[in-house]
CSV table of C-alpha atoms in Angstrom, one decimal:
chain,number,residue,atom,x,y,z
A,1,MET,CA,44.7,31.2,8.3
A,2,ASN,CA,42.0,33.0,10.2
A,3,ILE,CA,42.6,36.6,9.3
A,4,VAL,CA,39.4,38.7,9.3
A,5,ARG,CA,38.8,42.1,7.8
A,6,ASP,CA,36.5,44.7,9.4
A,7,ASP,CA,34.2,44.8,6.3
A,8,LEU,CA,33.7,41.1,6.6
A,9,ASN,CA,32.8,41.6,10.3
A,10,ARG,CA,30.1,44.0,9.1
A,11,GLY,CA,28.7,41.1,7.0
A,12,SER,CA,29.8,42.4,3.5
A,13,LEU,CA,31.5,40.4,0.8
A,14,VAL,CA,32.1,42.7,-2.2
A,15,ASN,CA,35.5,42.2,-3.7
A,16,MET,CA,37.0,38.8,-4.5
A,17,ILE,CA,40.0,37.5,-6.4
A,18,ALA,CA,39.5,34.1,-7.9
A,19,THR,CA,42.6,32.0,-8.9
A,20,VAL,CA,41.9,29.2,-11.4
A,21,HIS,CA,44.0,26.9,-13.5
A,22,SER,CA,41.9,27.1,-16.6
A,23,TYR,CA,39.1,29.5,-17.5
A,24,PRO,CA,36.9,30.0,-20.7
A,25,SER,CA,37.9,32.6,-23.2
A,26,LYS,CA,36.2,34.1,-26.2
A,27,ALA,CA,38.4,31.9,-28.4
A,28,GLN,CA,37.9,28.8,-26.2
A,29,PRO,CA,34.5,29.1,-24.6
A,30,ASN,CA,34.1,25.4,-23.7
A,31,VAL,CA,37.1,25.3,-21.3
A,32,THR,CA,35.8,24.5,-17.8
A,33,PRO,CA,32.5,26.4,-18.4
A,34,PHE,CA,31.2,25.3,-15.0
A,35,VAL,CA,33.9,27.4,-13.3
A,36,HIS,CA,32.8,30.5,-15.2
A,37,LYS,CA,29.1,29.8,-14.5
A,38,ASN,CA,29.8,29.8,-10.8
A,39,ILE,CA,31.8,33.0,-10.8
A,40,ASN,CA,29.4,34.7,-13.1
A,41,MET,CA,26.6,33.8,-10.7
A,42,MET,CA,28.6,35.4,-7.9
A,43,VAL,CA,28.8,38.6,-9.9
A,44,ASN,CA,25.0,38.4,-10.3
A,45,HIS,CA,24.7,38.2,-6.5
A,46,GLY,CA,26.7,41.4,-6.1
A,47,VAL,CA,30.3,40.2,-5.7
A,48,ASP,CA,33.0,42.0,-7.8
A,49,VAL,CA,35.3,39.2,-9.0
A,50,SER,CA,38.7,39.5,-10.7
A,51,VAL,CA,39.8,36.2,-12.2
A,52,LEU,CA,43.5,35.3,-12.4
A,53,ALA,CA,44.0,32.4,-14.8
A,54,PRO,CA,47.7,32.0,-15.5
A,55,GLN,CA,48.6,30.2,-18.8
A,56,PRO,CA,51.6,28.1,-19.4
A,57,TRP,CA,53.9,29.4,-22.1
A,58,PRO,CA,53.6,27.3,-25.3
A,59,PHE,CA,57.3,26.8,-25.9
A,60,GLY,CA,58.3,25.2,-29.2
A,61,ASN,CA,54.9,25.0,-30.8
A,62,ARG,CA,54.1,27.9,-33.2
A,63,SER,CA,50.6,26.8,-34.0
A,64,VAL,CA,49.7,26.8,-30.3
A,65,LYS,CA,51.4,30.1,-29.8
A,66,GLN,CA,49.3,31.8,-32.4
A,67,ASP,CA,46.1,30.7,-30.6
A,68,TRP,CA,47.4,31.1,-27.1
A,69,ILE,CA,45.5,33.7,-25.1
A,70,SER,CA,47.4,36.1,-22.8
A,71,GLY,CA,46.8,39.5,-21.3
A,72,THR,CA,43.4,40.6,-20.1
A,73,GLU,CA,39.9,40.2,-21.5
A,74,GLU,CA,36.4,40.7,-20.3
A,75,LEU,CA,33.8,37.9,-20.3
A,76,GLN,CA,30.3,38.9,-19.3
A,77,GLY,CA,31.6,41.8,-17.3
A,78,ILE,CA,34.2,39.7,-15.5
A,79,GLU,CA,37.9,40.8,-15.9
A,80,VAL,CA,40.1,37.8,-16.6
A,81,ARG,CA,43.9,38.2,-16.4
A,82,ARG,CA,46.1,35.5,-18.0
A,83,PRO,CA,49.7,36.0,-17.1
A,84,GLY,CA,52.2,33.6,-18.6
A,85,TYR,CA,54.3,31.1,-16.6
A,86,ILE,CA,56.7,28.3,-17.3
A,87,SER,CA,55.2,24.8,-16.8
A,88,PHE,CA,57.4,22.0,-15.8
A,89,SER,CA,54.6,19.5,-16.4
A,90,CYS,CA,53.8,16.8,-13.9
A,91,LYS,CA,56.3,14.0,-14.2
A,92,LYS,CA,58.5,11.9,-12.0
A,93,LEU,CA,62.3,12.1,-12.5
A,94,PHE,CA,64.4,9.1,-11.5
A,95,GLY,CA,61.2,7.5,-10.1
A,96,ARG,CA,61.2,9.9,-7.2
A,97,TYR,CA,61.4,13.6,-7.8
A,98,SER,CA,58.3,15.3,-9.3
A,99,THR,CA,58.3,18.3,-11.5
A,100,TYR,CA,54.7,19.3,-10.5
A,101,PRO,CA,55.7,21.4,-7.4
A,102,LEU,CA,57.8,23.5,-9.7
A,103,THR,CA,54.8,24.0,-12.0
A,104,VAL,CA,52.6,24.9,-9.1
A,105,ARG,CA,55.2,27.4,-7.8
A,106,ALA,CA,55.4,29.0,-11.2
A,107,PHE,CA,51.6,29.3,-11.3
A,108,VAL,CA,51.5,30.9,-7.9
A,109,GLY,CA,54.3,33.3,-8.9
A,110,ALA,CA,52.4,34.5,-12.0
A,111,SER,CA,49.3,35.0,-9.8
A,112,GLN,CA,51.3,37.1,-7.4
A,113,ARG,CA,52.8,39.3,-10.1
A,114,VAL,CA,49.3,40.3,-11.4
A,115,ALA,CA,47.6,40.5,-8.1
A,116,ILE,CA,49.8,43.3,-6.8
A,117,SER,CA,48.8,45.5,-9.7
A,118,LEU,CA,45.1,45.3,-8.8
A,119,GLU,CA,43.6,48.6,-7.7
A,120,GLN,CA,41.5,47.3,-4.9
A,121,LYS,CA,42.3,45.1,-2.0
A,122,PRO,CA,40.1,42.0,-2.0
A,123,ASP,CA,37.8,40.9,0.9
A,124,ILE,CA,38.7,37.3,0.2
A,125,VAL,CA,40.7,35.2,-2.2
A,126,TYR,CA,38.9,32.2,-3.8
A,127,GLY,CA,40.7,29.2,-5.4
A,128,HIS,CA,39.1,26.6,-7.6
A,129,PHE,CA,40.7,23.1,-7.1
A,130,LEU,CA,43.4,22.7,-4.5
A,131,TYR,CA,46.4,22.8,-6.9
A,132,PRO,CA,47.4,25.1,-8.3
A,133,GLY,CA,44.4,27.5,-7.9
A,134,GLY,CA,43.9,26.9,-4.1
A,135,LEU,CA,47.6,27.2,-3.3
A,136,ALA,CA,47.7,30.5,-5.2
A,137,ALA,CA,44.6,31.7,-3.3
A,138,ASN,CA,46.4,31.0,0.0
A,139,SER,CA,49.5,32.8,-1.1
A,140,LEU,CA,47.6,35.9,-2.1
A,141,ALA,CA,45.4,35.8,1.0
A,142,GLU,CA,48.6,35.9,3.1
A,143,LYS,CA,49.9,38.9,1.1
A,144,PHE,CA,46.6,40.9,1.4
A,145,ARG,CA,46.0,39.6,4.9
A,146,VAL,CA,42.5,38.5,4.1
A,147,PRO,CA,40.7,35.1,4.4
A,148,SER,CA,41.0,32.4,1.7
A,149,THR,CA,38.6,29.7,0.5
A,150,VAL,CA,38.9,26.9,-2.0
A,151,VAL,CA,36.4,24.8,-3.9
A,152,LEU,CA,37.3,21.1,-3.9
A,153,GLY,CA,35.7,19.7,-7.0
A,154,GLU,CA,38.4,17.1,-7.5
A,155,SER,CA,37.4,13.6,-8.7
A,156,SER,CA,40.5,12.2,-6.9
A,157,PHE,CA,43.4,13.4,-4.8
A,158,SER,CA,45.7,10.6,-5.8
A,159,LEU,CA,47.7,12.8,-8.2
A,160,TYR,CA,48.3,15.3,-5.5
A,161,GLU,CA,49.5,12.6,-3.1
A,162,GLU,CA,51.9,11.2,-5.7
A,163,HIS,CA,53.4,14.5,-6.7
A,164,ILE,CA,52.8,16.8,-3.7
A,165,GLY,CA,52.7,14.4,-0.8
A,166,ILE,CA,50.2,13.8,2.0
A,167,GLU,CA,51.9,16.0,4.6
A,168,ARG,CA,52.1,19.0,2.2
A,169,ILE,CA,48.4,18.5,1.4
A,170,LYS,CA,47.5,18.5,5.1
A,171,ASN,CA,49.5,21.7,5.7
A,172,ASP,CA,48.0,23.5,2.7
A,173,LEU,CA,44.4,22.6,3.6
A,174,SER,CA,44.9,23.8,7.1
A,175,LYS,CA,45.6,27.3,5.9
A,176,PHE,CA,42.2,28.0,4.3
A,177,SER,CA,39.8,30.0,6.3
A,178,LYS,CA,36.9,28.0,4.8
A,179,ILE,CA,36.7,25.1,2.4
A,180,ILE,CA,33.8,24.4,0.0
A,181,SER,CA,33.4,20.7,-1.0
A,182,VAL,CA,31.3,19.6,-3.8
A,183,SER,CA,30.5,16.3,-2.1
A,184,GLU,CA,30.3,14.6,1.2
A,185,LEU,CA,32.9,12.2,-0.1
A,186,ASN,CA,35.5,14.9,-0.6
A,187,LYS,CA,34.7,16.3,2.8
A,188,SER,CA,35.2,13.0,4.4
A,189,ILE,CA,38.6,12.6,2.6
A,190,CYS,CA,39.7,15.9,3.9
A,191,VAL,CA,38.6,15.2,7.5
A,192,GLU,CA,39.7,11.5,7.8
A,193,ARG,CA,42.8,11.4,5.6
A,194,TYR,CA,44.1,14.9,5.9
A,195,GLY,CA,43.0,15.8,9.4
A,196,THR,CA,41.1,19.0,8.3
A,197,ASP,CA,38.8,20.6,10.8
A,198,PRO,CA,35.3,19.5,9.8
A,199,ASN,CA,33.8,22.8,11.0
A,200,LYS,CA,35.6,24.8,8.3
A,201,ILE,CA,34.2,22.6,5.5
A,202,ALA,CA,30.7,23.0,4.0
A,203,VAL,CA,29.3,20.8,1.2
A,204,PHE,CA,27.7,22.5,-1.8
A,205,PRO,CA,27.1,20.1,-4.7
A,206,ASN,CA,27.5,21.5,-8.2
A,207,GLY,CA,24.5,23.4,-9.6
A,208,ILE,CA,22.9,24.0,-13.0
A,209,ASP,CA,21.6,27.2,-14.5
A,210,SER,CA,17.9,26.4,-14.8
A,211,CYS,CA,17.4,29.2,-17.2
A,212,LYS,CA,19.5,27.3,-19.7
A,213,PHE,CA,19.1,23.7,-18.8
A,214,TYR,CA,15.4,22.7,-19.1
A,215,PRO,CA,13.6,20.2,-21.4
A,216,ARG,CA,12.9,21.1,-25.0
A,217,ASP,CA,10.5,19.2,-27.2
A,218,ARG,CA,12.2,16.0,-28.2
A,219,LEU,CA,11.1,15.8,-31.8
A,220,VAL,CA,11.7,19.5,-32.4
A,221,SER,CA,15.2,19.1,-31.0
A,222,ARG,CA,15.9,16.1,-33.1
A,223,GLU,CA,14.7,17.8,-36.2
A,224,SER,CA,16.9,20.9,-35.6
A,225,LEU,CA,20.0,18.7,-35.1
A,226,GLY,CA,19.2,16.3,-37.9
A,227,LEU,CA,18.8,13.3,-35.7
A,228,PRO,CA,16.6,10.3,-36.5
A,229,MET,CA,13.1,10.6,-35.3
A,230,ASP,CA,12.3,7.0,-34.6
A,231,ARG,CA,15.4,5.6,-33.0
A,232,THR,CA,16.2,5.2,-29.3
A,233,ILE,CA,19.1,7.6,-28.6
A,234,LEU,CA,21.5,7.5,-25.7
A,235,ILE,CA,23.6,10.5,-24.9
A,236,PHE,CA,27.1,10.6,-23.3
A,237,VAL,CA,28.6,14.0,-22.2
A,238,GLY,CA,32.2,14.0,-21.1
A,239,ALA,CA,35.8,13.6,-22.1
A,240,PHE,CA,36.6,10.6,-24.3
A,241,VAL,CA,38.9,8.9,-21.7
A,242,ASP,CA,38.8,5.7,-19.8
A,243,ARG,CA,37.7,7.4,-16.6
A,244,LYS,CA,34.5,8.6,-18.3
A,245,GLY,CA,33.9,5.4,-20.2
A,246,PRO,CA,32.8,6.1,-23.8
A,247,LEU,CA,34.1,2.8,-25.1
A,248,ARG,CA,32.4,0.9,-22.3
A,249,VAL,CA,29.1,2.4,-23.5
A,250,MET,CA,29.9,1.0,-27.0
A,251,ASP,CA,30.7,-2.4,-25.6
A,252,ALA,CA,27.5,-2.5,-23.7
A,253,ILE,CA,25.3,-1.8,-26.8
A,254,LYS,CA,27.2,-3.7,-29.5
A,255,ASP,CA,24.5,-6.5,-29.5
A,256,LYS,CA,21.7,-3.8,-29.6
A,257,PRO,CA,22.0,-2.4,-33.1
A,258,ASP,CA,18.7,-0.4,-33.0
A,259,ILE,CA,20.2,1.9,-30.3
A,260,GLY,CA,22.1,5.0,-31.4
A,261,VAL,CA,24.4,7.1,-29.3
A,262,VAL,CA,25.4,10.8,-29.3
A,263,PHE,CA,28.8,11.4,-27.8
A,264,LEU,CA,29.5,15.1,-26.8
A,265,GLY,CA,33.1,15.8,-26.0
A,266,ASN,CA,36.6,14.9,-27.2
A,267,GLY,CA,39.6,12.9,-26.3
A,268,PRO,CA,41.8,10.0,-27.3
A,269,GLU,CA,39.2,7.2,-26.8
A,270,LEU,CA,37.1,7.7,-29.9
A,271,PRO,CA,33.8,5.7,-30.1
A,272,LYS,CA,33.3,4.3,-33.6
A,273,GLY,CA,30.7,2.4,-35.5
A,274,SER,CA,27.3,2.6,-37.1
A,275,GLN,CA,25.6,3.2,-33.7
A,276,VAL,CA,27.5,6.5,-33.2
A,277,ILE,CA,25.0,9.1,-34.5
A,278,PHE,CA,27.2,12.1,-33.5
A,279,ARG,CA,30.6,12.4,-32.0
A,280,GLY,CA,32.5,15.6,-31.1
A,281,PRO,CA,32.5,18.8,-29.0
A,282,VAL,CA,29.6,21.3,-29.2
A,283,SER,CA,29.1,24.7,-27.7
A,284,ASN,CA,28.0,24.6,-24.1
A,285,GLU,CA,25.0,26.7,-25.0
A,286,ASP,CA,23.8,23.9,-27.4
A,287,VAL,CA,24.2,21.1,-24.9
A,288,PRO,CA,20.6,21.4,-23.5
A,289,ILE,CA,19.2,20.9,-27.1
A,290,TRP,CA,21.3,17.7,-27.5
A,291,LEU,CA,20.2,16.4,-24.1
A,292,SER,CA,16.5,17.2,-24.9
A,293,ALA,CA,16.8,15.2,-28.2
A,294,ALA,CA,17.9,12.0,-26.4
A,295,ASP,CA,16.0,9.3,-24.5
A,296,ILE,CA,18.5,8.2,-21.9
A,297,PHE,CA,21.7,9.7,-20.4
A,298,VAL,CA,24.6,7.2,-19.9
A,299,LEU,CA,27.9,7.9,-18.2
A,300,PRO,CA,29.8,4.9,-16.7
A,301,THR,CA,32.4,7.2,-15.0
A,302,LEU,CA,35.0,5.8,-12.6
A,303,ALA,CA,35.5,9.0,-10.5
A,304,GLU,CA,33.9,12.4,-10.1
A,305,GLY,CA,33.7,15.3,-7.7
A,306,SER,CA,30.1,16.3,-8.3
A,307,CYS,CA,29.2,15.5,-11.9
A,308,ASN,CA,27.8,18.6,-13.8
A,309,ALA,CA,26.9,16.5,-16.8
A,310,ILE,CA,24.6,14.3,-14.8
A,311,ILE,CA,22.8,17.2,-13.1
A,312,GLU,CA,22.4,19.0,-16.4
A,313,ALA,CA,20.9,15.8,-18.0
A,314,MET,CA,18.4,15.5,-15.1
A,315,ALA,CA,17.5,19.2,-15.6
A,316,CYS,CA,16.6,18.4,-19.2
A,317,GLY,CA,14.4,15.5,-18.1
A,318,LEU,CA,16.5,12.5,-18.8
A,319,PRO,CA,16.7,9.2,-16.8
A,320,ILE,CA,20.2,8.5,-15.7
A,321,ILE,CA,22.4,5.4,-16.1
A,322,SER,CA,25.7,5.9,-14.3
A,323,SER,CA,28.1,4.5,-11.7
A,324,ASP,CA,27.1,3.0,-8.4
A,325,ARG,CA,29.8,4.9,-6.5
A,326,PRO,CA,29.6,7.3,-3.5
A,327,PHE,CA,30.0,10.5,-5.6
A,328,ASN,CA,26.9,9.6,-7.6
A,329,ARG,CA,24.7,8.4,-4.7
A,330,GLU,CA,24.6,12.0,-3.5
A,331,ILE,CA,22.9,13.0,-6.7
A,332,VAL,CA,21.1,10.0,-8.3
A,333,ASP,CA,18.7,7.6,-6.6
A,334,SER,CA,16.4,4.8,-7.8
A,335,SER,CA,13.6,7.2,-8.5
A,336,CYS,CA,15.4,8.9,-11.4
A,337,GLY,CA,18.1,6.5,-12.5
A,338,LEU,CA,20.0,3.2,-12.4
A,339,LEU,CA,23.4,3.0,-10.8
A,340,VAL,CA,25.7,0.1,-11.9
A,341,ASP,CA,29.2,-1.2,-11.7
A,342,PRO,CA,30.9,1.1,-14.3
A,343,ARG,CA,33.3,-1.7,-15.3
A,344,ASP,CA,30.7,-4.4,-15.6
A,345,ILE,CA,29.7,-4.3,-19.3
A,346,GLY,CA,27.0,-6.9,-18.8
A,347,GLU,CA,25.4,-4.9,-15.9
A,348,LEU,CA,25.6,-1.7,-17.9
A,349,GLY,CA,24.1,-3.3,-21.0
A,350,TYR,CA,21.2,-4.8,-18.9
A,351,ALA,CA,20.5,-1.3,-17.4
A,352,ILE,CA,20.3,0.2,-20.8
A,353,SER,CA,18.0,-2.5,-22.1
A,354,SER,CA,15.7,-2.3,-19.1
A,355,LEU,CA,15.0,1.4,-19.9
A,356,VAL,CA,15.0,1.1,-23.6
A,357,HIS,CA,12.3,-1.6,-23.5
A,358,ASP,CA,10.2,0.0,-20.7
A,359,GLU,CA,8.9,3.3,-21.8
A,360,THR,CA,6.7,3.8,-18.8
A,361,LYS,CA,9.6,3.3,-16.4
A,362,ARG,CA,11.8,5.6,-18.5
A,363,ASN,CA,9.1,8.3,-18.5
A,364,ILE,CA,8.6,8.1,-14.7
A,365,MET,CA,12.4,8.3,-14.1
A,366,ALA,CA,12.6,11.3,-16.5
A,367,SER,CA,9.9,13.1,-14.6
A,368,ASN,CA,11.5,12.4,-11.3
A,369,ALA,CA,14.9,13.5,-12.6
A,370,LEU,CA,13.5,16.8,-13.6
A,371,ILE,CA,11.9,17.3,-10.1
A,372,LYS,CA,15.1,16.3,-8.3
A,373,SER,CA,17.3,18.6,-10.4
A,374,LYS,CA,15.5,21.6,-8.8
A,375,VAL,CA,17.6,21.0,-5.7
A,376,PHE,CA,20.7,21.8,-7.7
A,377,ASP,CA,19.8,25.3,-8.8
A,378,LEU,CA,23.0,27.2,-9.4
A,379,SER,CA,21.7,30.6,-8.2
A,380,VAL,CA,20.6,29.1,-4.9
A,381,ARG,CA,23.9,27.2,-4.5
A,382,VAL,CA,26.0,30.4,-5.1
A,383,LYS,CA,23.9,32.5,-2.8
A,384,ASP,CA,24.3,29.9,0.0
A,385,MET,CA,28.0,29.7,-0.7
A,386,ILE,CA,28.4,33.5,-0.4
A,387,ASP,CA,26.3,33.6,2.7
A,388,TRP,CA,28.3,30.8,4.3
A,389,ILE,CA,31.6,32.4,3.5
A,390,ARG,CA,30.5,35.8,4.8
A,391,LEU,CA,29.0,34.5,8.1
A,392,GLU,CA,31.7,32.0,8.8
A,393,CYS,CA,34.5,34.5,8.3
A,394,LEU,CA,33.1,36.8,11.0
């Protein structure tokens, strides 16, 4: 869809609707904080953003219902509306029919119900992730007759292909005025697999807020967190699931008892043992202190869009050990980290040992990581995104 408004022709981008599947709240501040950081930075750059984050009704679970957030709330000056919708989950029936399109349709419907009550017509509608946020953005853009854009931060499109289908994905991608990809890999998938016009896609890797993510004194950080002063500490930040690999980290260090690990996150794959110094979720505001207290960042992830956790660790001056896969090669090079086969426990263990036992190498990589992280400044990223959307929608 290439609908253009007069005010965009004049080079302005003032009012935006953002449709997102999940968004932080006062009660749950750690839900997709990176989405809020991007939108909050847009506000800092003069864009008036209204966030639509429909929430599935928590049928049959009273405890969830009590904590469930609906209605409207304001977060750092951003109005967030959370209409309810019925989720049909994401399952295959009879091995063929998927319930996911019904869930997506319900999400889009909830977005439409709220959007029509907004007082001001948007200049553009912005979706985060293709489904369901991106599809909702396209739907609202058609109603308001304005351009639409989507941020593709997906680590994989396989779920979409299984439950939505390739042809539907191609069709939906073609409707966006512009597409923001967090990686060259995601752009190439869109162009080569889904036939998307490469001229409507720009790559903007994820960014970090340098005012929050910067190195603190290691010993002071450890003391404030109650961590051992004289132990080599690895840190893992991410969901405790196989894709991220917390148990692979434990396997890689099981013969290295002097090494301790901090695991920030939650999920079903719980790392256990005497080497686990800390395990659990922490406030996003506290993550920089935990990173600063560690010696090495480790994340043997299998798939990412553009990994915020890695960039944040680099900004706190940590050498990186992660996966030798295309999504990481755009962020980490040999000057600041070691990339390995994330499923090869021996290779992962060797990389860890090589940095643990070579302090000079570790310090050089840490210094280079800090320098390299400056490229991923969130304020610069968002300004460039806004400028690109504005100019390309002329």
